[in-house]
Structure formats: C-alpha cells, structure tokens
C-alpha cells in the first residue's frame, strides 16, 4: 500500500506575491502537491498559476483537479504540460476530466454534450496526450480528434509522462481511471452539474466502498500499482469529536453515522484523525488525501505524523 501523502487545493490568492508565499507555505508544511481547479468562475488561470507556484518552490508538486477536457485541445494541453514538467524538473501531476459544471458551459457558450459524449471525448484526448508525451510523432484518427504527424515536443521530464489523475463517481469514468490513470480519485456524484443535495447523498461509506470495488474490478492486476486519492470537504481539528459530529449532522439534516463514516470528512483531534486515516487506508486504500486551503494549517500536524508512513 502506498505511503501517505497530502495535497492542498486552492483557487486563487489576493496577489501574485501572496500566491507565491502560499505555495511556499504548503511546501514547508509538508504537503506533496498544490492543486488548482479548472473552471471559468472566480479563480486563477491554472496553467499560469501552477507555473508560478512551481517556480516559487523547490520540491512542491503541482497539478489541476482537474483540467476540463472540453476547454483545451489535447495538442495544446500536451505541449503546455510537457513544458511545465520539463521546467519544473518533473513536478507535475496531470489531472483530466470530462467537464461537469453547468455554469462553465453556460458562461463560455461551449456546447454541453451529454455525459457519455464528454467522457468518450476525454478518453480519446487522453490517448492523444499519452502518445504526444511518449512518442516522437503522433497520428490519431478518432471520432472527436484527428491528429496527423504531430511532433511530441518538448518531452516531459517524467517518463513516459507525468502521473495521470482521473477521478469520478460513475462506473464508466472510474473504469477508465482504473485502466489508464496512475492516480484514481473517488468523488461524490457531480452528475447534477452543480454542488447540491445530490452531492451530500453520495458521500456515505457505502457509496465509497462500492466505487472502490468498481475500480478493483476494472483495474485487475494493475490495482496494486494505483494510488487512490480522496478530496475532502470537511476538516475540523477539535477536542470534542462526537459533539462536533452531532452538531454538523444536525445542520446538514443527516445522521451522525453518515458524517462519522464518510471519507470526505475528518473531525477530531490530530491523533484521532491520524488513526481514522490509517483505518480508511486499510478499508478503502486511500493514501493520497487532499484538503482545501482553509484547513491546511490546522491539518498540518496530521500531515507531519503520517506523511511517508
């Protein structure tokens, strides 16, 4: 089972200097990776922001959770990611998704195809990206992309390509991730196109156990090579775990057991959360845990206790 490592997801900062300082702080606190999402809402442009973060640090890895495939042609994205990986001396983790947020399509005017079409297009894009990163020349004829004699230049520092992250909650996407990615993120359902009550309903322990079984089935022998990632949404470092869980459950109109068992929630003392994460790694396989910027300092003692173990 892979050792623990941790990431922080953030969208923007008050200024360029603050962004650089935040990246350095994430690195100093022992986190492995800085992640940024990829939406048209109020956030930094991910490729430039990741480049600046990599330049401001020495060991911190950088990536997006995740690049929206419909927003960039794979030839363009392959070149940008390879350049960043080369210039950062191999510190890129590449996340790719089919796109899910309705407002991204409404604001941009990009056509929001059905989920099956978007997933099929992402799958073709991934094949093009892998070929461009690992082959001197790429020719590809698919339903959505036709590439003819494209030169894979520059070569990324990491070979054959940067680690690929694919995450999702549906069986089809998780199957693709299991077969094609290096890091598999198991997420709540985002099928509604926005963050609503449907998301909360898909954060239960049962939901996550089923998704892990899907990943195992699709991955076959390569399952043991995968790193399983969990993006968390609730982090509370508190001395009164049971009381905090009860209060949160009441506010969300769910049973306390749902909060207590959900992989997206971490509530308790540093020691309690460290033990919870060890148990979840045994049960689900999650060794790569991502928190949000607001919790990164409070969560740092857990990182210090578990990272690399």
Short mmCIF file of C-alpha atoms in Angstrom, two decimals, residues 5-13 15-38 43-67 81 84 88 91-95 165 229 231 288-293 296:
data_model
loop_
_atom_site.label_atom_id
_atom_site.label_comp_id
_atom_site.label_asym_id
_atom_site.label_seq_id
_atom_site.Cartn_x
_atom_site.Cartn_y
_atom_site.Cartn_z
CA UNK A 5 0.97 11.93 1.09
CA UNK A 6 -1.16 15.04 1.09
CA UNK A 7 -2.21 17.87 -1.19
CA UNK A 8 -3.88 21.26 -0.89
CA UNK A 9 -6.44 22.61 -3.35
CA UNK A 10 -6.86 26.36 -3.73
CA UNK A 11 -8.27 28.62 -6.42
CA UNK A 12 -6.59 31.99 -6.13
CA UNK A 13 -4.80 34.47 -3.88
CA UNK A 15 -1.96 38.90 -5.33
CA UNK A 16 0.98 37.30 -7.07
CA UNK A 17 3.27 37.60 -4.02
CA UNK A 18 0.60 36.06 -1.80
CA UNK A 19 0.19 33.17 -4.24
CA UNK A 20 3.94 32.52 -4.16
CA UNK A 21 4.05 32.76 -0.38
CA UNK A 22 1.13 30.35 -0.08
CA UNK A 23 2.85 27.84 -2.34
CA UNK A 24 5.99 28.07 -0.18
CA UNK A 25 3.90 27.60 2.97
CA UNK A 26 2.22 24.49 1.53
CA UNK A 27 5.67 23.11 0.77
CA UNK A 28 7.03 23.99 4.21
CA UNK A 29 4.09 22.32 5.97
CA UNK A 30 4.99 19.00 4.35
CA UNK A 31 2.33 18.73 1.69
CA UNK A 32 3.25 16.97 -1.51
CA UNK A 33 1.15 18.87 -4.02
CA UNK A 34 -0.59 22.14 -4.77
CA UNK A 35 -3.76 21.66 -6.82
CA UNK A 36 -5.98 24.20 -8.55
CA UNK A 37 -9.38 23.54 -10.15
CA UNK A 38 -10.21 24.44 -13.75
CA UNK A 43 -10.15 31.65 -9.87
CA UNK A 44 -6.66 32.00 -11.34
CA UNK A 45 -5.86 30.57 -14.75
CA UNK A 46 -4.50 27.14 -13.81
CA UNK A 47 -1.54 26.79 -16.18
CA UNK A 48 -0.01 30.16 -15.31
CA UNK A 49 -0.76 29.75 -11.59
CA UNK A 50 0.84 26.31 -11.50
CA UNK A 51 3.90 27.59 -13.32
CA UNK A 52 4.34 30.42 -10.81
CA UNK A 53 3.86 28.02 -7.87
CA UNK A 54 6.44 25.60 -9.27
CA UNK A 55 8.92 28.42 -9.84
CA UNK A 56 8.43 29.70 -6.28
CA UNK A 57 9.19 26.31 -4.70
CA UNK A 58 11.78 23.55 -4.96
CA UNK A 59 10.06 20.25 -4.12
CA UNK A 60 6.33 21.00 -4.27
CA UNK A 61 4.43 19.15 -6.97
CA UNK A 62 1.73 21.00 -8.91
CA UNK A 63 -1.39 19.95 -10.77
CA UNK A 64 -5.04 20.60 -11.54
CA UNK A 65 -8.04 18.77 -10.11
CA UNK A 66 -8.79 18.60 -12.95
CA UNK A 67 -8.29 20.13 -16.37
CA UNK A 81 2.04 20.32 -19.57
CA UNK A 84 5.81 22.81 -17.27
CA UNK A 88 9.79 22.25 -13.02
CA UNK A 91 6.97 18.08 -10.55
CA UNK A 92 3.70 17.93 -12.49
CA UNK A 93 0.71 15.71 -11.75
CA UNK A 94 -1.77 15.83 -14.61
CA UNK A 95 -5.47 15.62 -13.81
CA UNK A 165 -5.07 11.63 -12.28
CA UNK A 229 -6.88 9.80 -3.84
CA UNK A 231 -10.59 15.03 -1.94
CA UNK A 288 -3.42 10.45 -1.03
CA UNK A 289 -5.57 12.95 0.86
CA UNK A 290 -6.35 16.45 -0.39
CA UNK A 291 -7.65 19.28 1.81
CA UNK A 292 -8.61 22.85 0.97
CA UNK A 293 -6.59 25.95 1.72
CA UNK A 296 -4.18 23.37 5.52
#
